[in-house]
Coordinates of N, CA and C in Angstrom, one line a residue:
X266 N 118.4 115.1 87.4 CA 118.8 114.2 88.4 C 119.6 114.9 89.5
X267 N 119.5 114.7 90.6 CA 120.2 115.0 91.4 C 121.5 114.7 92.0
X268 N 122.3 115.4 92.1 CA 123.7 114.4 92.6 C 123.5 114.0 94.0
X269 N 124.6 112.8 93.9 CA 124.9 112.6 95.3 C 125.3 113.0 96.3
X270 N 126.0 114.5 95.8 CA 126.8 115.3 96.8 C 125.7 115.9 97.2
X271 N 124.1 116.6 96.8 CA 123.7 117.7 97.1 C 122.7 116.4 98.1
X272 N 122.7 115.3 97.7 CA 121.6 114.6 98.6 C 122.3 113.9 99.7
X273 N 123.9 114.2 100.2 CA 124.6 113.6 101.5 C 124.7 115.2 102.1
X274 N 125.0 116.0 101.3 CA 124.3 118.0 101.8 C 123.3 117.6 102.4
X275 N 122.1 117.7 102.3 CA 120.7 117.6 102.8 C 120.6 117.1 103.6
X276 N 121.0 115.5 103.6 CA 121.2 114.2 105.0 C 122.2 115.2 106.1
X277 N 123.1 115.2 105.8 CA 124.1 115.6 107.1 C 123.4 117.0 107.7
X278 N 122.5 117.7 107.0 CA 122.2 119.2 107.6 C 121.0 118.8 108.4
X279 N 120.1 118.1 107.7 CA 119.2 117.6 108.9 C 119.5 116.6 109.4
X280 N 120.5 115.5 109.6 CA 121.1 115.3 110.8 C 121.8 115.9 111.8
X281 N 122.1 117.0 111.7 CA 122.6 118.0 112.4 C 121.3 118.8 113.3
X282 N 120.7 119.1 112.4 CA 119.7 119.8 113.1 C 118.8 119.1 114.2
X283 N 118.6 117.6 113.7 CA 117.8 116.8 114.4 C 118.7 116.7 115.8
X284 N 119.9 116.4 115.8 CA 121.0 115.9 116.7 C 120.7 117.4 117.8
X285 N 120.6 118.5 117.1 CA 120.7 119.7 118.3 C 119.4 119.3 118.5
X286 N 118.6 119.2 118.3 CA 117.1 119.3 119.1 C 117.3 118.1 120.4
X287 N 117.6 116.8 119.1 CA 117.8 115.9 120.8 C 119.1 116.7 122.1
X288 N 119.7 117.2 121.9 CA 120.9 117.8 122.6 C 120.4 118.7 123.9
X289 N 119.4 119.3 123.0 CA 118.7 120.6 123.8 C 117.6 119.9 124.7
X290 N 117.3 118.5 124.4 CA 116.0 117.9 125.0 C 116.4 116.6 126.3
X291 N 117.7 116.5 125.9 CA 118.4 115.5 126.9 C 118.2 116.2 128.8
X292 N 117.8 115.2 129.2 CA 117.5 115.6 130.5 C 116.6 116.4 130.8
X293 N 115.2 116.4 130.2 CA 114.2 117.0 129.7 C 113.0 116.1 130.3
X294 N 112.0 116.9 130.9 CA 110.6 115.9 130.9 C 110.4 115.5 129.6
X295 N 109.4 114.9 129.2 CA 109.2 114.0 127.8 C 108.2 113.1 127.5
X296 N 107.4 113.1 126.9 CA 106.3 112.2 127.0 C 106.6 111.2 126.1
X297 N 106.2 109.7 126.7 CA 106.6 108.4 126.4 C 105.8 107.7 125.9
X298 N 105.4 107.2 124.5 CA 104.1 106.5 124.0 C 104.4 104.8 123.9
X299 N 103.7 104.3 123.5 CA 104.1 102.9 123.3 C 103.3 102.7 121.8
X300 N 104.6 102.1 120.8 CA 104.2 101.8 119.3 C 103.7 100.5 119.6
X301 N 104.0 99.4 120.2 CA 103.5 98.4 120.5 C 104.2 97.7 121.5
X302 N 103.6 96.4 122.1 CA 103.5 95.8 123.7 C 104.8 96.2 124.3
X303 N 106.3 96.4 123.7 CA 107.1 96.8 124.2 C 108.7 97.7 123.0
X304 N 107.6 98.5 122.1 CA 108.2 99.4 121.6 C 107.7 100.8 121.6
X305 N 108.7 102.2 122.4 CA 108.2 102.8 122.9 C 108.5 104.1 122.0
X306 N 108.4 105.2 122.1 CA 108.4 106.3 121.3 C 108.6 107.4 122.0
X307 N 109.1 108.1 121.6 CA 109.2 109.6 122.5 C 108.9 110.7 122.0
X308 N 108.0 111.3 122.5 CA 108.2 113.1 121.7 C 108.9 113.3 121.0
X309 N 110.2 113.5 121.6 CA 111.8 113.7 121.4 C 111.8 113.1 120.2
X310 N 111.5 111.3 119.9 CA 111.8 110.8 118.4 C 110.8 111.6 117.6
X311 N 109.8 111.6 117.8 CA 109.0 112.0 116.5 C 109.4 113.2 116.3
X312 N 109.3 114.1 116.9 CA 109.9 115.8 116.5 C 111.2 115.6 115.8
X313 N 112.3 114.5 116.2 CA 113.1 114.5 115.2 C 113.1 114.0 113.9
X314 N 112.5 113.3 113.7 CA 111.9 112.3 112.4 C 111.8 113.7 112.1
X315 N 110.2 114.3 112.4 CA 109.9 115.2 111.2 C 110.4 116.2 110.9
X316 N 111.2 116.6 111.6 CA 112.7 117.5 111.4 C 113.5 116.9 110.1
X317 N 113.7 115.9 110.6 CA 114.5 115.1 109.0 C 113.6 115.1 107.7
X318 N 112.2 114.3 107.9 CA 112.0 113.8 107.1 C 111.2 115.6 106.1
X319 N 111.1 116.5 107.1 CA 110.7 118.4 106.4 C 111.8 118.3 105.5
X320 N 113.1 118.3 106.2 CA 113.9 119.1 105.4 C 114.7 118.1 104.3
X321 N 114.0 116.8 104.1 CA 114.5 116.3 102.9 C 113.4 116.6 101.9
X322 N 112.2 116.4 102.7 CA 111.1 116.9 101.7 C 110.7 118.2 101.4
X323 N 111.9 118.8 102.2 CA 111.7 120.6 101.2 C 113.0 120.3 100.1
X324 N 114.2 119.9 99.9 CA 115.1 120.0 99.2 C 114.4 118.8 97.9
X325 N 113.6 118.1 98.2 CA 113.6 117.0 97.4 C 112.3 116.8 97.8
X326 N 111.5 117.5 96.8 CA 109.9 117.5 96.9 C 109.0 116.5 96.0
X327 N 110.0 115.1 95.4 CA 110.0 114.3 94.7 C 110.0 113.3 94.8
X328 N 110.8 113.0 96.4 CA 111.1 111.6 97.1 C 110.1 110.9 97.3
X329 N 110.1 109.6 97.6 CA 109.6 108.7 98.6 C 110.7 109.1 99.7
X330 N 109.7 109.0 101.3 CA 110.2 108.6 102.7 C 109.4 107.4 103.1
X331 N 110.7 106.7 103.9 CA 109.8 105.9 104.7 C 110.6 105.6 106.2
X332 N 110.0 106.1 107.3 CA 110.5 106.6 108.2 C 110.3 105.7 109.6
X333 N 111.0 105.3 110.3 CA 110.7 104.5 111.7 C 109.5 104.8 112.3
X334 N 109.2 106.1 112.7 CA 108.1 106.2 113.8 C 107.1 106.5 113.2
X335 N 106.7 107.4 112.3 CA 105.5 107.4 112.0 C 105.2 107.9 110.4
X336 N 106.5 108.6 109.9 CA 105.8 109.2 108.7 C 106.6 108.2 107.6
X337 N 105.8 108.3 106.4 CA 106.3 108.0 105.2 C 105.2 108.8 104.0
X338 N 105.9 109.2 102.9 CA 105.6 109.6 102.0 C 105.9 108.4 100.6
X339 N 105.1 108.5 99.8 CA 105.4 108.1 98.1 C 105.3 109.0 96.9
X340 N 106.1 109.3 96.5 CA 106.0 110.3 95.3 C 105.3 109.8 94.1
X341 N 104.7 110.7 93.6 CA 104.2 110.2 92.2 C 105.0 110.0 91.4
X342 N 106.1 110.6 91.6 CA 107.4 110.4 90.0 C 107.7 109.4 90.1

């Protein structure tokens, strides 16, 4: 089982990492999609999702994700 300390470890580091990518992308050209009639999506989000949702699924290759913009996973376990 995993503890809870090593799974708020994992959250906060790719929160971190996600947060510098948006940091570095602020004030940035950017391409704008539309998820539907008026919910819109950015580059910028999805590159960060999969930034999070990599590096929970490299520490924890077991999980289910289920993610805002586009990814989710189900584990077999």
């Amino acid at each position: 089982m995993v503890s809870i300390d090593r799974c708020a470890e994992v959250g906060v580091e790719a929160a971190r990492a996600a947060g510098q990518l948006l940091l570095d992308r602020f004030r940035t050209d950017f391409s704008v999609s539309h998820k539907g009639a008026v919910n819109l999506v950015t580059e910028v989000d999805l590159a960060a999702e999969e930034m999070i949702v990599s590096r929970i699924l490299e520490a924890f290759p077991d999980h289910s994700i289920l993610a805002e913009e586009r990814h989710s996973t189900k584990s077999d376990g």
